[in-house]
Short mmCIF file of C-alpha atoms in Angstrom, two decimals:
data_model
loop_
_atom_site.label_atom_id
_atom_site.label_comp_id
_atom_site.label_asym_id
_atom_site.label_seq_id
_atom_site.Cartn_x
_atom_site.Cartn_y
_atom_site.Cartn_z
CA MET A 1168 -19.99 102.87 -203.63
CA SER A 1169 -18.95 105.98 -201.34
CA ALA A 1170 -15.15 104.69 -201.97
CA ASP A 1171 -14.91 103.89 -205.58
CA THR A 1172 -16.50 107.90 -206.06
CA MET A 1173 -14.87 109.06 -204.02
CA ASP A 1174 -10.91 107.25 -205.26
CA GLY A 1175 -12.10 107.67 -208.63
CA ALA A 1176 -10.30 105.30 -210.92
CA GLY A 1177 -7.23 104.65 -209.59
CA GLY A 1178 -9.67 103.96 -206.27
CA ARG A 1179 -11.71 101.08 -208.34
CA VAL A 1180 -7.89 98.87 -209.77
CA PRO A 1181 -7.35 97.28 -205.61
CA ARG A 1182 -11.28 96.54 -205.21
CA MET A 1183 -11.99 95.15 -208.72
CA ALA A 1184 -9.00 92.43 -207.37
CA MET A 1185 -10.10 91.45 -204.40
CA GLU A 1186 -13.52 90.65 -206.37
CA ARG A 1187 -11.59 88.02 -208.16
CA TRP A 1188 -9.76 87.13 -205.01
CA ARG A 1189 -12.56 86.28 -203.17
CA PRO A 1190 -14.49 83.79 -204.70
CA MET A 1191 -11.73 82.02 -204.66
CA LEU A 1192 -10.97 81.48 -201.41
CA LEU A 1193 -15.10 80.66 -201.06
CA LEU A 1194 -13.76 77.44 -202.97
CA PHE A 1195 -12.52 76.77 -200.25
CA PRO A 1196 -14.75 76.56 -196.65
CA GLU A 1197 -12.44 78.45 -195.18
CA ARG A 1198 -14.51 77.87 -192.29
CA ILE A 1199 -13.11 74.92 -191.51
CA ILE A 1200 -10.09 75.23 -192.80
CA LEU A 1201 -8.75 78.50 -191.54
CA PRO A 1202 -10.23 77.62 -187.32
CA VAL A 1203 -8.09 74.01 -188.17
CA LEU A 1204 -5.61 75.34 -189.27
CA THR A 1205 -4.77 78.21 -186.45
CA ALA A 1206 -5.31 75.25 -183.88
CA ALA A 1207 -2.82 73.00 -185.74
CA GLY A 1208 -0.69 75.70 -185.74
CA LEU A 1209 -1.01 76.25 -182.01
CA LEU A 1210 -0.75 72.24 -180.58
CA LEU A 1211 2.75 72.72 -183.89
CA VAL A 1212 4.50 75.33 -181.36
CA TRP A 1213 3.36 73.69 -177.81
CA GLU A 1214 5.32 71.29 -179.07
CA ILE A 1215 8.49 72.59 -180.12
CA VAL A 1216 8.22 74.73 -177.37
CA VAL A 1217 7.51 71.79 -174.79
CA ARG A 1218 10.96 69.21 -176.80
CA HIS A 1219 12.89 72.45 -177.85
CA TYR A 1220 13.06 73.38 -173.95
CA GLU A 1221 12.73 69.73 -172.76
CA ILE A 1222 9.67 70.52 -170.70
CA PRO A 1223 8.92 67.96 -167.96
CA PRO A 1224 5.78 65.60 -168.56
CA ALA A 1225 4.66 66.56 -164.89
CA LEU A 1226 4.49 70.17 -165.94
CA LEU A 1227 3.30 70.15 -169.70
CA PRO A 1228 3.76 67.88 -170.96
CA ALA A 1229 3.83 67.73 -175.56
CA PRO A 1230 0.62 67.30 -177.42
CA SER A 1231 2.03 64.30 -178.75
CA GLN A 1232 2.21 62.76 -175.37
CA VAL A 1233 -1.68 64.08 -174.14
CA GLY A 1234 -2.26 61.99 -177.63
CA GLN A 1235 -0.50 58.98 -176.86
CA ARG A 1236 -2.08 59.16 -173.39
CA LEU A 1237 -5.53 59.54 -173.93
CA TRP A 1238 -5.06 56.38 -176.80
CA GLU A 1239 -3.45 54.57 -173.62
CA VAL A 1240 -6.19 54.90 -170.86
CA LEU A 1241 -9.23 56.10 -173.05
CA PRO A 1242 -11.87 53.22 -172.54
CA LEU A 1243 -10.99 54.18 -168.89
CA LEU A 1244 -11.85 58.05 -169.64
CA LEU A 1245 -15.03 56.80 -171.74
CA GLU A 1246 -16.48 54.56 -169.36
CA HIS A 1247 -15.81 57.86 -166.82
CA ALA A 1248 -17.42 60.18 -168.96
CA VAL A 1249 -20.75 58.35 -168.71
CA PRO A 1250 -21.94 59.74 -165.22
CA THR A 1251 -20.19 62.79 -166.12
CA THR A 1252 -22.54 63.42 -169.77
CA LEU A 1253 -25.65 61.81 -168.27
CA GLU A 1254 -25.55 63.98 -164.37
CA SER A 1255 -24.64 66.99 -167.13
CA ALA A 1256 -27.52 66.02 -169.15
CA LEU A 1257 -30.19 65.49 -166.19
CA GLY A 1258 -28.64 68.98 -164.66
CA PHE A 1259 -30.04 71.07 -167.55
CA VAL A 1260 -33.15 69.37 -168.29
CA LEU A 1261 -33.93 69.68 -164.61
CA ALA A 1262 -32.96 73.29 -164.80
CA SER A 1263 -35.25 73.92 -168.59
CA LEU A 1264 -37.97 72.99 -166.78
CA LEU A 1265 -37.33 74.63 -163.62
CA GLY A 1266 -36.08 77.75 -165.25
CA VAL A 1267 -38.81 78.08 -167.40
CA GLY A 1268 -41.73 77.56 -165.28
CA LEU A 1269 -39.71 80.01 -163.35
CA ALA A 1270 -40.18 82.67 -165.45
CA ILE A 1271 -43.33 81.88 -166.59
CA LEU A 1272 -44.40 81.81 -162.46
CA LEU A 1273 -42.84 85.81 -162.80
CA THR A 1274 -44.54 86.63 -165.64
CA TYR A 1275 -47.88 85.49 -164.92
CA SER A 1276 -48.10 86.48 -161.28
CA ARG A 1277 -47.27 90.43 -160.73
CA LEU A 1278 -47.52 89.52 -156.68
CA PHE A 1279 -44.56 86.37 -157.42
CA SER A 1280 -42.60 88.76 -159.06
CA ALA A 1281 -42.10 91.17 -156.57
CA ALA A 1282 -42.15 88.54 -153.19
CA VAL A 1283 -39.58 86.31 -156.15
CA TYR A 1284 -37.65 87.99 -158.12
CA PRO A 1285 -35.08 90.84 -156.07
CA THR A 1286 -34.48 87.22 -154.19
CA VAL A 1287 -33.45 85.40 -157.54
CA VAL A 1288 -30.66 89.03 -158.95
CA VAL A 1289 -29.28 88.83 -155.18
CA PHE A 1290 -28.98 85.00 -155.88
CA GLN A 1291 -27.96 85.91 -158.99
CA LEU A 1292 -24.45 87.75 -157.71
CA ILE A 1293 -23.77 84.95 -155.19
CA PRO A 1294 -21.01 82.96 -156.66
CA LYS A 1295 -22.24 79.92 -156.94
CA ILE A 1296 -19.02 77.63 -157.15
CA ALA A 1297 -18.33 78.80 -153.89
CA LEU A 1298 -21.58 77.16 -152.19
CA ALA A 1299 -20.28 74.23 -154.28
CA PRO A 1300 -19.20 72.57 -150.56
CA LEU A 1301 -22.89 72.51 -149.04
CA PHE A 1302 -24.18 71.36 -150.92
CA VAL A 1303 -22.18 67.99 -150.61
CA VAL A 1304 -22.84 68.27 -146.07
CA TRP A 1305 -26.66 68.67 -147.31
CA LEU A 1306 -27.00 66.11 -149.63
CA GLY A 1307 -23.94 63.72 -149.40
CA ILE A 1308 -21.14 62.64 -152.26
CA GLU A 1309 -24.08 60.60 -153.80
CA MET A 1310 -25.59 62.06 -157.89
CA GLN A 1311 -27.82 63.95 -156.45
CA SER A 1312 -26.32 67.02 -154.70
CA ARG A 1313 -24.35 67.49 -158.54
CA LEU A 1314 -27.35 66.68 -159.77
CA ALA A 1315 -28.96 69.44 -157.83
CA PHE A 1316 -25.57 71.55 -158.18
CA ALA A 1317 -25.30 71.56 -161.20
CA VAL A 1318 -29.17 72.78 -161.57
CA PHE A 1319 -28.59 75.52 -159.25
CA ILE A 1320 -26.09 76.89 -161.43
CA SER A 1321 -27.51 76.23 -164.66
CA PHE A 1322 -30.90 77.07 -164.14
CA PHE A 1323 -31.17 80.70 -163.78
CA PRO A 1324 -29.62 82.45 -166.85
CA ILE A 1325 -32.50 79.88 -167.95
CA VAL A 1326 -34.88 82.31 -166.22
CA ILE A 1327 -33.53 85.75 -167.23
CA ALA A 1328 -33.99 84.19 -170.95
CA THR A 1329 -37.48 82.96 -171.01
CA GLU A 1330 -38.61 86.29 -168.14
CA ALA A 1331 -37.23 88.53 -171.42
CA GLY A 1332 -38.25 86.46 -174.29
CA LEU A 1333 -41.48 86.46 -172.66
CA ARG A 1334 -42.11 89.91 -172.15
CA ASN A 1335 -41.01 90.08 -175.68
CA THR A 1336 -44.10 90.07 -177.17
CA PRO A 1337 -45.42 93.44 -179.00
CA PRO A 1338 -47.71 94.96 -177.38
CA ASP A 1339 -50.15 96.02 -180.16
CA MET A 1340 -50.33 91.67 -180.38
CA LEU A 1341 -51.47 91.23 -176.90
CA ARG A 1342 -54.23 93.44 -177.53
CA LEU A 1343 -55.14 92.53 -180.58
CA CYS A 1344 -55.90 88.60 -178.85
CA LYS A 1345 -57.72 90.33 -175.66
CA ALA A 1346 -60.28 91.85 -178.62
CA LEU A 1347 -60.35 88.80 -180.27
CA THR A 1348 -61.45 87.70 -176.60
CA ALA A 1349 -58.73 85.34 -176.93
CA THR A 1350 -58.55 83.95 -173.30
CA GLY A 1351 -55.06 84.19 -171.45
CA TRP A 1352 -54.82 80.32 -171.73
CA GLN A 1353 -54.70 80.74 -175.29
CA ILE A 1354 -52.51 83.80 -175.73
CA PHE A 1355 -49.92 81.71 -173.69
CA THR A 1356 -49.53 79.00 -175.74
CA SER A 1357 -50.35 81.18 -179.08
CA VAL A 1358 -47.92 84.12 -178.48
CA ARG A 1359 -46.11 84.61 -175.55
CA LEU A 1360 -44.63 81.55 -175.40
CA PRO A 1361 -43.04 81.10 -179.44
CA TYR A 1362 -41.72 84.56 -179.40
CA ALA A 1363 -40.20 83.79 -176.41
CA VAL A 1364 -38.21 80.03 -177.55
CA PRO A 1365 -35.52 82.21 -179.89
CA TYR A 1366 -34.94 83.50 -176.17
CA ILE A 1367 -35.01 80.44 -174.26
CA PHE A 1368 -32.88 79.02 -176.22
CA SER A 1369 -30.44 81.15 -176.10
CA GLY A 1370 -30.49 80.76 -172.15
CA MET A 1371 -30.18 77.34 -172.48
CA LYS A 1372 -27.35 77.53 -174.97
CA ILE A 1373 -25.57 78.83 -171.61
CA ALA A 1374 -27.21 76.56 -169.32
CA VAL A 1375 -26.21 73.95 -171.14
CA THR A 1376 -22.06 74.61 -170.27
CA PHE A 1377 -23.05 75.92 -167.12
CA ALA A 1378 -24.56 72.84 -165.92
CA ILE A 1379 -21.31 70.69 -166.97
CA ILE A 1380 -19.27 73.45 -164.59
CA GLY A 1381 -21.99 72.43 -162.38
CA VAL A 1382 -21.08 68.44 -162.44
CA ILE A 1383 -17.09 68.92 -162.66
CA VAL A 1384 -17.31 71.39 -159.54
CA GLY A 1385 -19.22 68.19 -157.56
CA GLU A 1386 -17.22 65.72 -159.16
CA PHE A 1387 -13.91 67.99 -158.11
CA ILE A 1388 -15.53 67.58 -154.25
CA SER A 1389 -17.25 64.51 -154.22
CA ALA A 1390 -17.58 62.08 -156.80
CA GLN A 1391 -15.09 58.51 -156.71
CA LYS A 1392 -15.61 58.85 -160.59
CA GLY A 1393 -15.99 60.59 -163.43
CA LEU A 1394 -13.98 63.15 -165.67
CA GLY A 1395 -14.02 65.97 -162.14
CA TYR A 1396 -12.92 63.08 -160.19
CA ILE A 1397 -10.52 62.34 -163.09
CA ILE A 1398 -8.68 65.21 -162.83
CA ILE A 1399 -8.16 65.27 -159.20
CA PHE A 1400 -6.63 62.11 -159.17
CA ALA A 1401 -4.25 62.55 -162.01
CA SER A 1402 -3.19 65.34 -160.23
CA SER A 1403 -2.33 63.57 -157.27
CA GLN A 1404 -0.69 61.41 -159.30
CA ALA A 1405 1.46 64.55 -161.52
CA ASP A 1406 0.29 62.82 -163.93
CA THR A 1407 0.53 65.77 -166.45
CA ALA A 1408 -1.33 64.08 -169.32
CA LEU A 1409 -4.14 62.44 -168.03
CA ILE A 1410 -5.73 65.72 -166.77
CA LEU A 1411 -5.65 67.00 -170.05
CA ALA A 1412 -6.43 63.82 -172.02
CA ALA A 1413 -9.84 64.08 -169.30
CA ILE A 1414 -10.59 67.44 -170.43
CA PHE A 1415 -9.87 66.84 -174.30
CA VAL A 1416 -12.76 63.72 -173.29
CA LEU A 1417 -14.78 67.08 -171.09
CA CYS A 1418 -13.86 68.94 -173.92
CA VAL A 1419 -15.72 65.91 -176.36
CA VAL A 1420 -18.26 65.94 -174.22
CA GLY A 1421 -19.58 69.57 -173.87
CA LEU A 1422 -19.00 70.51 -177.61
CA ALA A 1423 -21.64 66.99 -178.07
CA LEU A 1424 -23.70 68.52 -175.64
CA PHE A 1425 -23.67 72.37 -177.06
CA GLY A 1426 -24.59 71.04 -180.79
CA ALA A 1427 -27.41 69.00 -179.61
CA VAL A 1428 -29.24 72.04 -177.84
CA ALA A 1429 -28.11 74.42 -180.74
CA ALA A 1430 -29.58 71.53 -183.19
CA ALA A 1431 -32.75 71.53 -181.38
CA GLU A 1432 -32.94 74.69 -181.63
CA ARG A 1433 -32.80 75.01 -185.26
CA LEU A 1434 -35.12 71.38 -185.81
CA VAL A 1435 -37.49 74.03 -184.17
CA VAL A 1436 -36.75 76.89 -185.52
CA ARG A 1437 -37.45 75.74 -188.68
CA ARG A 1438 -40.33 73.56 -187.71
CA TYR A 1439 -41.83 76.94 -186.66
CA GLY A 1440 -39.92 79.60 -189.32
CA PHE A 1441 -38.80 81.91 -187.29
CA ALA A 1442 -36.84 84.91 -188.49
CA MET B 1156 -80.36 105.09 -182.63
CA SER B 1157 -76.55 105.14 -184.58
CA TYR B 1158 -75.23 102.27 -184.70
CA ILE B 1159 -72.12 103.37 -182.51
CA SER B 1160 -72.62 106.77 -180.21
CA VAL B 1161 -69.49 108.69 -177.76
CA ASP B 1162 -71.38 110.13 -174.78
CA ARG B 1163 -69.18 112.86 -173.19
CA VAL B 1164 -66.28 110.44 -172.87
CA PHE B 1165 -63.71 111.55 -170.88
CA LYS B 1166 -60.23 109.13 -170.21
CA ILE B 1167 -58.11 110.50 -167.59
CA TYR B 1168 -54.60 109.25 -166.31
CA GLY B 1169 -52.91 109.86 -163.10
CA GLY B 1170 -49.31 110.87 -164.06
CA ARG B 1171 -46.85 111.97 -161.80
CA GLN B 1172 -47.36 115.69 -161.91
CA GLY B 1173 -51.28 115.91 -161.45
CA PRO B 1174 -53.97 113.62 -163.50
CA VAL B 1175 -53.54 113.89 -167.72
CA GLU B 1176 -56.14 114.59 -170.04
CA ALA B 1177 -55.70 111.67 -172.57
CA VAL B 1178 -59.70 112.35 -173.83
CA SER B 1179 -62.10 115.22 -172.94
CA ASN B 1180 -65.79 115.09 -173.46
CA VAL B 1181 -65.89 113.69 -177.23
CA SER B 1182 -68.95 112.97 -178.51
CA PHE B 1183 -69.81 111.40 -181.56
CA ALA B 1184 -72.80 109.06 -182.99
CA VAL B 1185 -71.50 107.47 -186.64
CA GLU B 1186 -73.73 105.78 -188.43
CA ALA B 1187 -74.22 101.70 -189.38
CA GLY B 1188 -71.93 101.72 -193.16
CA GLU B 1189 -70.34 104.77 -192.35
CA PHE B 1190 -66.67 105.41 -192.60
CA VAL B 1191 -65.50 108.33 -190.05
CA SER B 1192 -61.63 109.03 -190.03
CA ILE B 1193 -60.14 110.80 -186.65
CA LEU B 1194 -57.66 113.31 -187.78
CA GLY B 1195 -55.24 114.73 -185.31
CA PRO B 1196 -52.09 115.49 -183.97
CA SER B 1197 -50.71 112.94 -182.38
CA GLY B 1198 -50.73 113.22 -178.80
CA CYS B 1199 -54.70 114.33 -179.41
CA GLY B 1200 -55.86 111.09 -177.58
CA LYS B 1201 -56.94 109.53 -181.37
CA SER B 1202 -55.88 106.38 -180.50
CA THR B 1203 -56.60 105.95 -176.35
CA LEU B 1204 -60.37 107.09 -177.94
CA LEU B 1205 -60.35 104.00 -180.30
CA MET B 1206 -58.61 101.60 -177.60
CA MET B 1207 -62.50 102.92 -175.78
CA LEU B 1208 -64.06 101.91 -178.83
CA ALA B 1209 -62.47 98.66 -179.16
CA GLY B 1210 -63.56 97.52 -175.31
CA LEU B 1211 -59.73 97.08 -174.34
CA GLU B 1212 -59.24 100.78 -172.21
CA ALA B 1213 -61.98 101.71 -170.45
CA THR B 1214 -63.71 105.53 -170.17
CA THR B 1215 -63.11 107.34 -167.16
CA ALA B 1216 -66.63 109.07 -167.66
CA GLY B 1217 -69.49 109.42 -170.07
CA ALA B 1218 -70.85 105.94 -171.79
CA ILE B 1219 -69.84 104.47 -175.27
CA THR B 1220 -72.27 102.33 -177.27
CA ILE B 1221 -72.37 100.14 -180.22
CA ASP B 1222 -75.43 98.29 -180.93
CA GLY B 1223 -77.73 99.25 -178.33
CA ARG B 1224 -75.26 97.09 -176.10
CA THR B 1225 -72.36 99.87 -173.33
CA VAL B 1226 -68.88 98.83 -174.71
CA THR B 1227 -67.12 97.70 -171.70
CA SER B 1228 -65.67 94.90 -172.74
CA PRO B 1229 -63.87 93.27 -176.65
CA ARG B 1230 -66.76 92.61 -178.44
CA ARG B 1231 -66.16 89.69 -181.04
CA ASP B 1232 -68.23 91.80 -184.62
CA VAL B 1233 -65.18 94.65 -184.48
CA GLY B 1234 -62.13 94.07 -186.07
CA LEU B 1235 -58.62 95.54 -186.01
CA ILE B 1236 -56.36 96.93 -187.41
CA PHE B 1237 -52.97 98.80 -186.09
CA GLN B 1238 -50.24 101.41 -187.50
CA ASP B 1239 -47.68 97.50 -187.50
CA ALA B 1240 -49.51 94.69 -189.09
CA THR B 1241 -48.61 92.66 -185.72
CA LEU B 1242 -48.52 89.65 -187.86
CA LEU B 1243 -46.59 86.62 -186.23
CA PRO B 1244 -43.88 85.82 -187.91
CA TRP B 1245 -43.95 81.71 -187.42
CA LEU B 1246 -47.13 81.49 -189.42
CA SER B 1247 -48.07 81.63 -192.37
CA VAL B 1248 -50.05 83.94 -194.29
CA LEU B 1249 -53.16 82.36 -194.52
CA ASP B 1250 -52.15 80.79 -191.28
CA ASN B 1251 -52.21 84.61 -189.49
CA VAL B 1252 -55.36 85.35 -191.72
CA LEU B 1253 -56.48 83.07 -190.18
CA PHE B 1254 -55.57 83.76 -186.56
CA PRO B 1255 -58.70 85.59 -185.47
CA ILE B 1256 -61.01 82.11 -186.35
CA ARG B 1257 -58.35 79.71 -184.94
CA ILE B 1258 -58.90 82.21 -181.32
CA MET B 1259 -62.35 82.28 -181.32
CA LYS B 1260 -62.70 78.18 -182.71
CA GLY B 1261 -63.85 79.34 -185.78
CA ASP B 1262 -64.55 76.03 -188.35
CA LEU B 1263 -61.13 76.58 -190.07
CA ALA B 1264 -61.97 75.02 -192.78
CA THR B 1265 -64.92 77.26 -194.49
CA HIS B 1266 -62.82 79.89 -193.65
CA ARG B 1267 -59.64 79.03 -195.33
CA GLN B 1268 -61.60 79.26 -198.59
CA LYS B 1269 -62.48 83.10 -197.72
CA ALA B 1270 -59.28 83.86 -196.13
CA ARG B 1271 -57.97 82.55 -200.20
CA GLU B 1272 -60.33 84.79 -201.41
CA LEU B 1273 -59.84 87.68 -199.63
CA LEU B 1274 -56.28 86.97 -200.25
CA ASP B 1275 -56.97 86.81 -203.62
CA MET B 1276 -58.86 90.90 -203.04
CA VAL B 1277 -55.96 92.13 -201.93
CA GLY B 1278 -53.42 90.87 -204.50
CA LEU B 1279 -51.39 88.77 -202.26
CA GLY B 1280 -53.41 84.78 -203.85
CA ASP B 1281 -49.95 83.46 -204.73
CA PHE B 1282 -48.30 84.29 -201.70
CA HIS B 1283 -50.70 82.63 -198.83
CA ALA B 1284 -47.71 80.31 -198.21
CA HIS B 1285 -45.32 82.76 -197.59
CA LYS B 1286 -43.71 83.61 -193.95
CA PRO B 1287 -44.54 87.62 -192.90
CA ALA B 1288 -40.78 87.83 -193.33
CA GLN B 1289 -41.02 87.77 -196.37
CA LEU B 1290 -43.88 90.39 -197.49
CA SER B 1291 -42.79 94.01 -198.21
CA GLY B 1292 -44.10 96.33 -195.06
CA GLY B 1293 -48.03 97.02 -197.59
CA MET B 1294 -48.31 93.58 -198.06
CA ARG B 1295 -48.31 92.90 -194.00
CA GLN B 1296 -50.36 95.23 -194.39
CA ARG B 1297 -52.48 94.33 -196.50
CA VAL B 1298 -52.61 90.59 -194.81
CA ALA B 1299 -53.60 92.21 -191.23
CA ILE B 1300 -56.61 93.81 -193.34
CA CYS B 1301 -57.49 90.21 -194.16
CA ARG B 1302 -56.58 89.19 -190.36
CA ALA B 1303 -59.47 91.28 -189.39
CA LEU B 1304 -62.35 91.02 -192.14
CA ILE B 1305 -61.99 87.03 -191.27
CA HIS B 1306 -64.49 87.22 -189.13
CA ASP B 1307 -67.11 89.65 -190.35
CA PRO B 1308 -66.99 91.86 -188.39
CA HIS B 1309 -69.67 94.78 -188.58
CA LEU B 1310 -66.97 96.92 -187.36
CA LEU B 1311 -63.52 97.81 -188.22
CA LEU B 1312 -61.48 99.89 -186.48
CA MET B 1313 -58.11 101.05 -187.32
CA ASP B 1314 -55.36 102.93 -185.61
CA GLU B 1315 -52.96 104.50 -188.54
CA PRO B 1316 -53.12 101.17 -190.59
CA PHE B 1317 -50.92 103.24 -193.36
CA SER B 1318 -48.95 105.87 -191.25
CA ALA B 1319 -45.62 103.32 -190.95
CA LEU B 1320 -45.86 102.93 -195.58
CA ASP B 1321 -43.59 105.34 -197.66
CA ALA B 1322 -46.47 107.24 -199.66
CA ILE B 1323 -46.37 106.03 -202.65
CA THR B 1324 -47.13 102.58 -200.67
CA ARG B 1325 -49.54 104.50 -198.72
CA ASP B 1326 -51.36 105.94 -201.98
CA ASP B 1327 -52.18 102.38 -203.64
CA MET B 1328 -53.63 100.95 -199.78
CA ASN B 1329 -55.75 104.00 -199.60
CA MET B 1330 -57.02 102.87 -203.06
CA ALA B 1331 -57.06 99.25 -201.56
CA LEU B 1332 -59.27 100.32 -198.24
CA LEU B 1333 -61.77 101.64 -201.11
CA GLU B 1334 -62.11 99.06 -203.38
CA ILE B 1335 -62.79 96.44 -200.18
CA TRP B 1336 -65.42 99.25 -198.56
CA GLN B 1337 -67.42 99.31 -201.75
CA ARG B 1338 -67.31 95.05 -201.32
CA TYR B 1339 -68.13 94.75 -197.23
CA HIS B 1340 -70.11 97.25 -196.47
CA LYS B 1341 -68.38 98.06 -192.97
CA THR B 1342 -69.09 100.13 -190.61
CA GLY B 1343 -65.00 102.18 -190.17
CA VAL B 1344 -63.26 104.22 -187.99
CA PHE B 1345 -60.19 105.29 -188.64
CA ILE B 1346 -57.61 107.19 -186.82
CA THR B 1347 -55.22 109.33 -189.21
CA HIS B 1348 -53.08 112.98 -188.64
CA SER B 1349 -53.14 113.11 -192.90
CA ILE B 1350 -55.72 114.93 -193.62
CA ARG B 1351 -56.17 113.90 -197.75
CA GLU B 1352 -55.67 110.16 -196.33
CA ALA B 1353 -58.91 111.13 -194.73
CA VAL B 1354 -61.19 113.30 -197.26
CA VAL B 1355 -60.12 110.09 -199.95
CA LEU B 1356 -61.65 106.79 -197.56
CA SER B 1357 -64.05 108.80 -195.33
CA ASP B 1358 -67.97 109.67 -195.73
CA ARG B 1359 -67.16 111.77 -192.22
CA VAL B 1360 -64.16 113.81 -190.37
CA LEU B 1361 -64.03 114.78 -186.95
CA VAL B 1362 -60.37 117.18 -185.78
CA MET B 1363 -59.80 116.06 -182.89
CA THR B 1364 -57.48 118.67 -180.99
CA ARG B 1365 -54.75 118.65 -178.57
CA ARG B 1366 -55.78 120.43 -174.81
CA PRO B 1367 -58.43 119.96 -174.50
CA SER B 1368 -57.99 116.28 -175.99
CA THR B 1369 -61.69 116.66 -178.03
CA VAL B 1370 -63.52 116.79 -181.22
CA VAL B 1371 -63.56 120.58 -182.08
CA CYS B 1372 -65.65 119.93 -185.42
CA ASP B 1373 -67.59 117.36 -188.11
CA ILE B 1374 -67.52 117.52 -191.37
CA ARG B 1375 -69.60 115.38 -193.97
CA ILE B 1376 -67.28 114.57 -197.38
CA PRO B 1377 -69.78 114.66 -199.76
CA PHE B 1378 -67.85 112.60 -202.89
CA ALA B 1379 -69.61 109.39 -204.61
CA ARG B 1380 -68.31 106.23 -204.18
CA PRO B 1381 -66.50 104.49 -205.92
CA ARG B 1382 -63.97 106.56 -205.98
CA GLY B 1383 -59.87 107.30 -207.33
CA ARG B 1384 -57.00 108.11 -207.48
CA ASP B 1385 -58.36 111.41 -209.51
CA LEU B 1386 -60.25 112.46 -206.62
CA GLY B 1387 -57.33 114.63 -205.03
CA GLU B 1388 -56.82 116.88 -207.50
CA THR B 1389 -59.97 118.46 -207.31
CA LEU B 1390 -61.27 122.12 -206.30
CA GLU B 1391 -63.46 120.31 -204.04
CA PHE B 1392 -60.84 117.51 -201.89
CA ASN B 1393 -59.43 120.62 -201.56
CA ALA B 1394 -60.86 123.40 -200.84
CA ILE B 1395 -62.45 120.80 -197.13
CA CYS B 1396 -57.99 120.01 -197.05
CA ARG B 1397 -57.90 122.97 -196.85
CA THR B 1398 -60.64 123.87 -194.51
CA LEU B 1399 -60.05 121.36 -192.59
CA ARG B 1400 -56.20 122.06 -192.29
CA GLU B 1401 -57.68 125.18 -190.88
CA HIS B 1402 -59.24 123.62 -187.50
CA ILE B 1403 -55.87 121.45 -187.01
CA GLU B 1404 -53.90 125.03 -186.62
CA ALA B 1405 -56.69 126.84 -184.69
CA GLY B 1406 -56.19 123.83 -182.37
CA HIS B 1407 -52.36 124.42 -182.04
CA ARG B 1408 -52.81 128.05 -182.21
CA ARG B 1409 -55.35 127.76 -178.55
CA ASP B 1410 -51.77 124.61 -177.32
CA ARG B 1411 -49.28 127.18 -177.74
CA ALA B 1412 -51.02 129.42 -175.93
CA ALA B 1413 -51.78 127.27 -173.03
#
């Protein structure tokens, strides 16, 4: 508006041209095509650089070599992806339950909050990866140590987000509930928890990626199976193509888990009609 | 005995720089069926007074009695309307109106019919399935009014319900509230800082000032009901507004002198 009036007639011509150009661009699904083009371009540059400078595959294999290795060992990788996926998912679910539960306690009990919240915050500050070996010392090399570590690393974001969400209820809404002589349980289920739902989901989206990190780190240290184990094994064999192939599968796993949470969020948001 | 009696009520908060008198020695009475506005500048304690009437805040001293019972906690025969509509964004308009019934575990089937009637009355009959975000500010506040009426309370407590709306919508809402009053015969306490709004709506206007936060005058508004939009153009209306303004300004002078 201001640009139109300030530039006068001269400024209007390119703007009109832009407006005609935009719908044409929108005919292509630019949100799909553009990122795919970017990724393809990067892979192409990678391929060319590796071939041109004859970089040894142990240092950096070309994307085509990684693709080939992926194809060769796909059954093996998929087999190892199963425990990684399951442990990540289970760790995430446990972290969500624990995180939401702890956040509810923190918001509802002033005493509990005063006693526990500072400790929660201090734990937040610890570089949690550094504690991973301790979990092996305490819980051994089986699934439970990786699971416990995944829960430990991923439940903080849920606690913080849920807590913020539960405190997000408009004060007048709480007054209205009290004026209607609502019980604490009614206020919680019909007002406070629904108000917190978008917050809980944003915490869960962070947590699900953290849970995968937790499981992979656990597998680095202790496991005899899983994608983290494959990565460590392949690096000991200087099989860089296998490392990258395993990481590719890991990306797919991460995307699937994140996608599941995002889909659940969309479902809930649509069902309850937030926003 | 009056329907509401407020008897030498104080509200004192413990502040960092010593105690703060939010409400200081306020006494007044409201008869059943009366509409009384409490008019005053922001910070004069009028909202605190309303919260004490609603049983959401305790009095520091003095007593509030509604319908023969001292107020110590919220009563179910009271409807509340705030400055913001405070609707639940995930519920439809109809479900928001039914919210008090759900909380009080009333019969939803019979009240659904009543909710539709209330929405029809405020001109939102076609919007019962909409979500609050799809409505304008004025429409949302109409929904809040319906919600306050759904459980058929005797008393409506309104805390500056129209002060967040634009002037034109605000006039419309005043007319809508007058119509509702004509139809449902409630007792009302209405907080506002608009002189004209107070005079248009009320049977009596109480003026509150800051320091001390107390009622300095109690003026009867003599206009017959039903009242219309042209009321604001009469000489008598403007004379009453002037009197009220003088009381408010005298309060300001005392405030500055203190």
